[in-house]
Amino acid sequence: MAGKSPPDGSHRHEPATKELPGMARDNRITLYDLQLASGCTISPFVWRSKYALAHKGFDIDIVPGGFTGIAERTGGRSERVPVIVDDGEWVLDSWKIAEYLDERYPERPMLFEGPSMQQLTKFLDAWLWQTAIGPWFRCYIQDYHDLSLPQDQAYVRHSRETMFLGGKTLEEVQAGREDRLPLVPPTLEPFRKLLRDTPWLGGDAPNFADYTALSVFLWTASVATTPPLTEDDPLRGWLDRGFDLHGGLGRHPGMHGLFGLQLREGDPEPFVRDGAGIEVAPVNRGTARSAEMAD
């Protein structure tokens, strides 16, 4: 996950079997979760599907679990989540889930308003993975491990160190994050500018573009034992509204605070304060210090 994590599911719809849970009744759809020891969701893909289901007005039956045992929980149908089961139909992959919900339930609030919104959402997703999740992943990777379920920690360490960190240890990669965390907020300025004159990416109401972007910050809040954003970050209004949506869906007690990053001498301004542009310049707070990236 140094860039973007593996796909969150294969693109298949399959009928459910009698041996497994998930037959939707009374406006309920089953969702297979990916949780930390606190019980909060860590997967940004699962967060997107949670919000998509709530957006459509469904009650969600959660099948809990961590990084290991997904194949067993789904009866061998998938090794990745999210997975939903709706009236016996299994749908895998967060994007496919969103498309399925719009196709099957067009009378309910739409997640996408046409193909242009789908393309915008895909672009925003790719940009945020490169801009935010990539750097933050390396800043919180040891916390990511420590907060996982005890039975998942060996898998998390081995898979992340071998697949994403080039053989470096979690501790080696996270070390020095106090130098790297202040470098991320300035890169989010185009996103702040996008939200400057609208409450949601979807306009007057949120849509799947909002949920996709929110999932980046929901993932971060699940592992951020030290805050990544300053208290006065202009993104706070949108983030607070997003976390509060659908009865406070993003307000799990296991989540950490996103705001409270303390800037030090020589750190760049976290955002443009005068609206004059999006260039980032160091603040004159004294002797500048060097900040080396972990990789």
CSV table of N, CA and C in Angstrom, one decimal, residues 47-52 110-113 117-118 120-122 124-125 195 199-203 205-218 238-239 241-243 245:
chain,number,residue,atom,x,y,z
A,47,TRP,N,-15.2,1.5,4.1
A,47,TRP,CA,-15.9,2.8,4.4
A,47,TRP,C,-16.7,3.3,3.3
A,48,ARG,N,-16.2,3.2,2.1
A,48,ARG,CA,-17.0,3.7,0.9
A,48,ARG,C,-18.3,3.0,0.8
A,49,SER,N,-18.2,1.7,1.0
A,49,SER,CA,-19.4,0.8,0.8
A,49,SER,C,-20.4,1.1,2.0
A,50,LYS,N,-19.9,1.3,3.2
A,50,LYS,CA,-20.8,1.6,4.3
A,50,LYS,C,-21.6,2.9,4.0
A,51,TYR,N,-20.9,3.9,3.5
A,51,TYR,CA,-21.5,5.2,3.2
A,51,TYR,C,-22.5,5.0,2.1
A,52,ALA,N,-22.1,4.2,1.1
A,52,ALA,CA,-23.0,4.0,-0.1
A,52,ALA,C,-24.3,3.3,0.3
A,110,MET,N,-29.3,8.7,-5.8
A,110,MET,CA,-28.2,8.1,-6.7
A,110,MET,C,-26.8,8.5,-6.1
A,111,LEU,N,-25.9,7.5,-6.2
A,111,LEU,CA,-24.5,7.7,-5.9
A,111,LEU,C,-23.7,8.5,-7.0
A,112,PHE,N,-24.1,8.2,-8.2
A,112,PHE,CA,-23.5,8.8,-9.3
A,112,PHE,C,-24.5,9.6,-10.2
A,113,GLU,N,-24.2,10.8,-10.6
A,113,GLU,CA,-25.1,11.5,-11.5
A,113,GLU,C,-24.4,11.5,-12.9
A,117,MET,N,-19.4,12.2,-13.4
A,117,MET,CA,-19.2,12.1,-12.0
A,117,MET,C,-18.4,10.9,-11.7
A,118,GLN,N,-18.6,9.8,-12.4
A,118,GLN,CA,-17.8,8.6,-12.2
A,118,GLN,C,-16.3,8.9,-12.6
A,120,LEU,N,-14.8,11.8,-12.6
A,120,LEU,CA,-14.2,12.7,-11.6
A,120,LEU,C,-13.9,12.0,-10.3
A,121,THR,N,-14.7,11.1,-9.9
A,121,THR,CA,-14.5,10.3,-8.7
A,121,THR,C,-13.2,9.5,-8.9
A,122,LYS,N,-13.0,8.8,-10.0
A,122,LYS,CA,-11.9,8.0,-10.2
A,122,LYS,C,-10.6,8.9,-10.2
A,124,LEU,N,-10.2,11.8,-8.6
A,124,LEU,CA,-10.0,12.2,-7.3
A,124,LEU,C,-9.4,11.1,-6.4
A,125,ASP,N,-9.9,9.9,-6.6
A,125,ASP,CA,-9.4,8.7,-5.8
A,125,ASP,C,-7.9,8.5,-6.1
A,195,LEU,N,-13.4,22.5,-2.6
A,195,LEU,CA,-14.5,22.6,-1.7
A,195,LEU,C,-14.8,24.0,-1.1
A,199,PRO,N,-20.7,22.9,-0.3
A,199,PRO,CA,-20.7,22.0,0.9
A,199,PRO,C,-20.2,20.6,0.7
A,200,TRP,N,-20.4,20.1,-0.5
A,200,TRP,CA,-20.1,18.8,-0.9
A,200,TRP,C,-19.5,18.7,-2.3
A,201,LEU,N,-18.8,17.7,-2.6
A,201,LEU,CA,-18.4,17.5,-4.0
A,201,LEU,C,-19.6,17.2,-4.9
A,202,GLY,N,-20.6,16.7,-4.3
A,202,GLY,CA,-21.8,16.4,-5.0
A,202,GLY,C,-22.7,17.6,-5.2
A,203,GLY,N,-22.3,18.8,-4.6
A,203,GLY,CA,-23.1,20.0,-4.7
A,203,GLY,C,-23.8,20.2,-3.4
A,205,ALA,N,-25.7,18.1,-1.9
A,205,ALA,CA,-25.8,16.9,-1.1
A,205,ALA,C,-24.6,16.0,-1.5
A,206,PRO,N,-24.2,15.1,-0.6
A,206,PRO,CA,-23.0,14.3,-0.9
A,206,PRO,C,-23.4,13.2,-1.9
A,207,ASN,N,-22.3,12.7,-2.6
A,207,ASN,CA,-22.5,11.6,-3.5
A,207,ASN,C,-21.2,10.7,-3.3
A,208,PHE,N,-21.0,9.8,-4.2
A,208,PHE,CA,-20.0,8.8,-4.1
A,208,PHE,C,-18.6,9.5,-4.2
A,209,ALA,N,-18.5,10.6,-4.8
A,209,ALA,CA,-17.2,11.3,-4.9
A,209,ALA,C,-16.9,11.8,-3.4
A,210,ASP,N,-17.8,12.3,-2.7
A,210,ASP,CA,-17.6,12.6,-1.3
A,210,ASP,C,-17.2,11.4,-0.5
A,211,TYR,N,-17.9,10.3,-0.7
A,211,TYR,CA,-17.6,9.1,0.1
A,211,TYR,C,-16.2,8.5,-0.2
A,212,THR,N,-15.9,8.6,-1.5
A,212,THR,CA,-14.5,8.2,-1.8
A,212,THR,C,-13.4,9.0,-1.2
A,213,ALA,N,-13.6,10.3,-1.2
A,213,ALA,CA,-12.6,11.2,-0.6
A,213,ALA,C,-12.7,11.1,0.9
A,214,LEU,N,-13.9,11.0,1.5
A,214,LEU,CA,-13.9,10.8,2.9
A,214,LEU,C,-13.2,9.5,3.4
A,215,SER,N,-13.3,8.5,2.6
A,215,SER,CA,-12.7,7.2,3.0
A,215,SER,C,-11.2,7.3,3.3
A,216,VAL,N,-10.5,8.3,2.6
A,216,VAL,CA,-9.1,8.5,2.8
A,216,VAL,C,-8.9,9.0,4.2
A,217,PHE,N,-9.7,9.9,4.7
A,217,PHE,CA,-9.6,10.5,6.0
A,217,PHE,C,-10.1,9.6,7.1
A,218,LEU,N,-11.1,8.8,6.7
A,218,LEU,CA,-11.6,7.8,7.7
A,218,LEU,C,-10.6,6.7,7.9
A,238,TRP,N,-15.9,20.3,6.1
A,238,TRP,CA,-16.3,19.2,5.2
A,238,TRP,C,-16.1,17.8,5.9
A,239,LEU,N,-15.0,17.7,6.6
A,239,LEU,CA,-14.7,16.4,7.3
A,239,LEU,C,-15.7,16.2,8.4
A,241,ARG,N,-18.7,17.4,8.7
A,241,ARG,CA,-20.0,17.1,8.1
A,241,ARG,C,-20.1,15.6,7.6
A,242,GLY,N,-19.0,15.2,7.0
A,242,GLY,CA,-18.9,13.9,6.5
A,242,GLY,C,-18.9,12.8,7.5
A,243,PHE,N,-18.1,13.0,8.6
A,243,PHE,CA,-18.1,12.0,9.7
A,243,PHE,C,-19.5,11.9,10.4
A,245,LEU,N,-22.4,12.3,8.9
A,245,LEU,CA,-23.5,11.9,8.1
A,245,LEU,C,-24.1,10.5,8.5
